[in-house]
CSV table of C-alpha atoms and ligand atoms in Angstrom, one decimal:
chain,number,residue,atom,x,y,z
A,1,UNK,CA,75.1,87.7,120.8
A,2,UNK,CA,75.6,84.2,122.5
A,3,UNK,CA,75.6,81.5,120.0
A,4,UNK,CA,76.7,81.8,116.3
A,5,UNK,CA,73.6,82.9,114.0
A,6,UNK,CA,75.2,82.8,110.3
A,7,UNK,CA,72.5,84.7,109.1
A,8,UNK,CA,73.1,87.8,111.6
A,9,UNK,CA,76.8,87.8,110.9
A,10,UNK,CA,77.1,87.2,107.6
A,11,UNK,CA,75.7,91.0,106.3
A,12,UNK,CA,78.2,92.6,109.2
A,13,UNK,CA,81.0,90.9,107.8
A,14,UNK,CA,80.0,91.4,104.1
A,15,UNK,CA,79.6,95.3,104.5
A,16,UNK,CA,83.1,95.4,106.3
A,17,UNK,CA,84.5,93.8,103.7
A,18,UNK,CA,82.9,96.0,101.3
A,19,UNK,CA,84.2,98.9,103.6
A,20,UNK,CA,87.8,97.6,103.3
A,21,UNK,CA,87.5,97.1,99.4
A,22,UNK,CA,88.6,93.7,99.6
A,23,UNK,CA,87.4,91.7,96.2
A,24,UNK,CA,86.4,88.6,98.1
A,25,UNK,CA,84.2,85.9,96.1
A,26,UNK,CA,81.6,83.8,97.7
A,27,UNK,CA,83.6,81.0,98.4
A,28,UNK,CA,85.9,83.0,100.8
A,29,UNK,CA,82.7,85.0,102.1
A,30,UNK,CA,81.8,81.3,103.3
A,31,UNK,CA,85.1,80.3,104.2
A,32,UNK,CA,85.3,83.3,106.7
A,33,UNK,CA,82.2,82.5,108.3
A,34,UNK,CA,82.8,79.0,108.7
A,35,UNK,CA,86.2,79.8,110.7
A,36,UNK,CA,84.1,82.5,113.0
A,37,UNK,CA,81.5,79.4,113.3
A,38,UNK,CA,84.6,77.2,114.6
A,39,UNK,CA,86.2,79.6,115.9
A,40,UNK,CA,83.2,80.5,118.4
A,41,UNK,CA,82.4,76.7,118.8
A,42,UNK,CA,85.9,75.5,119.9
A,43,UNK,CA,86.4,78.6,122.0
A,44,UNK,CA,83.6,77.5,124.5
A,45,UNK,CA,85.8,74.8,125.5
A,46,UNK,CA,89.4,75.4,124.8
A,47,UNK,CA,89.1,79.0,125.6
A,48,UNK,CA,91.0,80.1,122.4
A,49,UNK,CA,90.2,84.3,122.8
A,50,UNK,CA,89.0,86.2,125.2
A,51,UNK,CA,86.5,87.7,122.8
A,52,UNK,CA,83.2,85.5,123.5
A,53,UNK,CA,80.4,87.2,121.5
A,54,UNK,CA,80.4,85.7,117.9
A,55,UNK,CA,79.3,89.3,116.5
A,56,UNK,CA,82.4,90.6,118.3
A,57,UNK,CA,84.7,88.0,116.6
A,58,UNK,CA,83.9,89.5,113.5
A,59,UNK,CA,85.1,93.3,114.1
A,60,UNK,CA,88.0,92.3,116.8
A,61,UNK,CA,88.9,89.3,114.8
A,62,UNK,CA,88.0,88.9,110.9
A,63,UNK,CA,87.9,92.6,110.1
A,64,UNK,CA,90.8,93.6,111.9
A,65,UNK,CA,93.0,91.1,110.4
A,66,UNK,CA,91.3,91.5,106.7
A,67,UNK,CA,92.2,95.6,107.1
A,68,UNK,CA,96.0,94.0,107.0
A,69,UNK,CA,95.9,92.1,104.0
A,70,UNK,CA,97.0,94.9,101.5
A,71,UNK,CA,100.1,94.9,103.5
A,72,UNK,CA,101.0,91.5,102.2
A,73,UNK,CA,101.1,92.7,98.7
A,74,UNK,CA,103.9,90.8,97.0
A,75,UNK,CA,104.5,88.4,99.7
A,76,UNK,CA,104.3,84.8,98.6
A,77,UNK,CA,105.5,82.9,102.2
A,78,UNK,CA,104.3,84.4,105.5
A,79,UNK,CA,104.9,82.9,108.8
A,80,UNK,CA,102.2,84.1,111.6
A,81,UNK,CA,104.3,83.8,114.7
A,82,UNK,CA,102.1,83.5,117.8
A,83,UNK,CA,98.8,82.4,115.8
A,84,UNK,CA,96.7,81.2,119.0
A,85,UNK,CA,93.1,80.7,117.3
A,86,UNK,CA,94.5,81.8,113.9
A,87,UNK,CA,94.8,85.6,113.6
A,88,UNK,CA,95.9,86.9,111.5
A,89,UNK,CA,96.8,83.9,109.6
A,90,UNK,CA,93.9,81.7,108.8
A,91,UNK,CA,92.0,84.8,107.9
A,92,UNK,CA,95.2,85.9,105.5
A,93,UNK,CA,95.1,82.4,103.8
A,94,UNK,CA,91.6,82.9,103.1
A,95,UNK,CA,91.8,86.1,101.7
A,96,UNK,CA,94.6,85.3,99.9
A,97,UNK,CA,94.8,81.9,98.5
A,98,UNK,CA,97.9,82.5,96.3
A,99,UNK,CA,99.9,82.7,99.6
A,100,UNK,CA,101.4,80.2,101.6
A,101,UNK,CA,100.8,81.0,105.2
A,102,UNK,CA,102.6,78.7,107.8
A,103,UNK,CA,101.0,79.5,111.5
A,104,UNK,CA,103.3,78.6,114.7
A,105,UNK,CA,102.3,78.1,118.6
A,106,UNK,CA,103.3,76.6,121.3
A,107,UNK,CA,100.0,75.6,122.7
A,108,UNK,CA,98.9,72.2,121.6
A,109,UNK,CA,95.3,73.0,121.9
A,110,UNK,CA,95.7,76.1,119.7
A,111,UNK,CA,97.3,74.4,116.8
A,112,UNK,CA,95.2,71.2,116.9
A,113,UNK,CA,92.3,73.8,116.3
A,114,UNK,CA,94.4,75.4,113.5
A,115,UNK,CA,94.9,71.6,111.8
A,116,UNK,CA,91.3,71.2,112.1
A,117,UNK,CA,90.1,74.8,110.7
A,118,UNK,CA,92.6,74.0,107.8
A,119,UNK,CA,91.2,70.0,107.1
A,120,UNK,CA,87.6,71.9,107.1
A,121,UNK,CA,87.9,74.6,105.2
A,122,UNK,CA,90.1,72.8,102.8
A,123,UNK,CA,92.9,75.3,103.0
A,124,UNK,CA,95.7,73.6,100.9
A,125,UNK,CA,97.9,77.2,101.4
A,126,UNK,CA,97.9,76.3,105.2
A,127,UNK,CA,100.9,74.3,107.5
A,128,UNK,CA,100.6,74.2,111.4
A,129,UNK,CA,103.6,74.4,113.6
A,130,UNK,CA,103.5,73.6,117.2
A,131,UNK,CA,106.6,75.0,118.4
A,132,UNK,CA,108.8,78.0,120.1
A,133,UNK,CA,109.3,80.1,117.2
A,134,UNK,CA,113.1,80.2,118.4
A,135,UNK,CA,113.3,76.6,117.8
A,136,UNK,CA,111.4,76.5,114.5
A,137,UNK,CA,113.7,75.3,111.3
A,138,UNK,CA,112.4,75.7,108.1
A,139,UNK,CA,113.6,74.8,104.5
A,140,UNK,CA,112.5,77.9,102.8
A,141,UNK,CA,112.5,81.0,104.8
A,142,UNK,CA,109.6,83.6,104.7
A,143,UNK,CA,109.3,86.8,103.1
A,144,UNK,CA,107.2,88.0,105.6
A,145,UNK,CA,106.6,87.2,109.2
A,146,UNK,CA,103.7,88.8,111.0
A,147,UNK,CA,102.1,88.5,114.6
A,148,UNK,CA,99.3,90.0,116.2
A,149,UNK,CA,99.2,90.5,120.1
A,150,UNK,CA,102.3,88.5,120.3
A,151,UNK,CA,105.1,90.0,122.2
A,152,UNK,CA,107.7,93.1,122.4
A,153,UNK,CA,108.6,94.2,119.0
A,154,UNK,CA,112.7,93.1,120.0
A,155,UNK,CA,111.5,89.9,120.9
A,156,UNK,CA,109.3,89.5,118.0
A,157,UNK,CA,112.4,90.1,115.8
A,158,UNK,CA,115.2,88.5,118.0
A,159,UNK,CA,113.1,85.2,118.3
A,160,UNK,CA,112.3,84.7,114.4
A,161,UNK,CA,114.8,86.9,112.8
A,162,UNK,CA,116.5,83.4,111.6
A,163,UNK,CA,113.4,82.3,109.6
A,164,UNK,CA,113.4,86.0,107.3
A,165,UNK,CA,114.4,85.5,104.0
A,166,UNK,CA,117.3,88.1,102.6
A,167,UNK,CA,115.2,91.2,101.9
A,168,UNK,CA,112.0,90.2,103.8
A,169,UNK,CA,109.8,92.1,106.6
A,170,UNK,CA,108.1,91.8,109.7
A,171,UNK,CA,104.4,93.2,109.7
A,172,UNK,CA,103.7,93.6,113.8
A,173,UNK,CA,100.0,94.3,114.2
A,174,UNK,CA,99.4,96.1,117.2
A,175,UNK,CA,97.0,98.6,119.0
A,176,UNK,CA,99.6,101.0,119.2
A,177,UNK,CA,103.5,101.2,118.4
A,178,UNK,CA,105.2,102.3,121.7
A,179,UNK,CA,108.2,104.6,120.9
A,180,UNK,CA,110.2,102.5,123.7
A,181,UNK,CA,109.5,98.8,121.8
A,182,UNK,CA,110.8,100.9,118.5
A,183,UNK,CA,113.8,101.8,120.2
A,184,UNK,CA,114.7,98.5,122.1
A,185,UNK,CA,114.7,97.0,118.2
A,186,UNK,CA,118.7,95.5,117.7
A,187,UNK,CA,120.7,97.8,116.1
A,188,UNK,CA,120.4,96.1,112.9
A,189,UNK,CA,116.5,96.5,112.3
A,190,UNK,CA,114.7,99.3,112.0
A,191,UNK,CA,110.6,100.7,111.7
A,192,UNK,CA,110.8,100.9,108.1
A,193,UNK,CA,106.7,102.2,108.0
A,194,UNK,CA,104.4,102.7,110.6
A,195,UNK,CA,100.6,102.5,109.0
A,196,UNK,CA,97.8,103.7,110.8
A,197,UNK,CA,94.4,101.6,109.7
A,198,UNK,CA,90.9,101.9,110.6
A,199,UNK,CA,88.9,98.8,111.2
A,200,UNK,CA,85.2,99.0,110.1
A,201,UNK,CA,83.2,98.5,113.7
A,202,UNK,CA,86.1,99.5,115.8
A,203,UNK,CA,86.5,102.8,117.2
A,204,UNK,CA,90.2,103.0,118.1
A,205,UNK,CA,92.8,102.8,115.4
A,206,UNK,CA,95.2,100.0,115.0
A,207,UNK,CA,98.8,100.2,113.7
A,208,UNK,CA,100.8,97.5,111.1
A,209,UNK,CA,104.5,97.7,112.1
A,210,UNK,CA,106.8,97.4,109.7
A,211,UNK,CA,110.2,96.3,110.5
A,212,UNK,CA,113.1,95.7,107.9
A,213,UNK,CA,117.0,95.2,108.1
A,214,UNK,CA,118.9,98.8,108.7
A,215,UNK,CA,120.6,98.8,105.2
A,216,UNK,CA,123.2,101.3,107.1
A,217,UNK,CA,124.6,98.3,109.1
A,218,UNK,CA,125.1,95.7,106.2
B,1,LIG,C1,98.3,87.1,123.0
B,1,LIG,S1,98.3,85.4,121.9
B,1,LIG,C2,97.5,86.2,120.4
B,1,LIG,C3,96.8,85.2,119.6
B,1,LIG,C4,96.7,85.5,117.9
B,1,LIG,N1,97.6,86.1,117.2
B,1,LIG,C5,95.5,86.8,118.2
B,1,LIG,O1,96.0,87.9,118.0
B,1,LIG,O2,94.4,86.3,118.9
B,1,LIG,C6,99.7,85.2,121.9
B,1,LIG,C7,100.2,83.6,121.5
B,1,LIG,O3,101.7,83.6,121.1
B,1,LIG,C8,102.0,82.0,121.6
B,1,LIG,N2,103.4,82.2,122.0
B,1,LIG,C9,104.0,82.6,123.3
B,1,LIG,N3,105.2,82.8,123.1
B,1,LIG,C10,105.6,81.8,121.9
B,1,LIG,C11,106.5,81.6,121.2
B,1,LIG,N4,107.9,81.5,121.5
B,1,LIG,N5,106.8,80.7,119.8
B,1,LIG,C12,105.4,80.8,119.1
B,1,LIG,N6,104.1,81.0,119.8
B,1,LIG,C13,104.1,81.6,121.2
B,1,LIG,C14,101.2,81.9,123.1
B,1,LIG,O4,100.8,80.5,123.2
B,1,LIG,C15,99.6,82.8,122.3
B,1,LIG,O5,98.6,81.6,121.7
């Protein structure tokens, strides 16, 4: 599909949401469609994602991020590191309006897009930062720091560990979770859970890697 056809995309998105057993209302369905429409529109000029087909954006981006929502149960403050075009951060913010979601990326054209999405969709729970995560300082730390397609697990933890609240965790969304990446984690961190997830419309399994403080070293 070359252009964003809302009538064709809406039922595919709705079926995926049903398959994931997520309870999203009409407004949230509309916001997800509005987001995908903006992503498809801006992508033609700003090159925000290599996925060009709007229908593929439903599975590879929206449903892929929605499949992770249940992992954020109980989180109040979440940071999406290297958010790019807003994945998973914008999708999480739409699905969980009770959660405060901060998104950070170094590239200004990407954060300009995210700021536009926040304004057009009225996402009061979203904040956007243009910076390297290593340099970010915030008054309140995060319960969960997440990323998708961002970096090696050890770099992810080393660069953003200063932003995690006491007792918080990292959740990395990955295609695979290579053992060598897990082994390279700094000694005071461990993979506390590796969860395989199935995304509607995608053949390959995806993984959620949960990383928490290694209690033995505290
Ligand atoms: C491969 S993209 C992934 C984007 C998005 N998470 C997704 O899944 O589509 C990685 C993003 O990380 C950003 N990035 C790289 N190093 C960063 C850093 N040190 N701090 C913040 N963002 C960074 C890049 O600008 C890029 O947008």
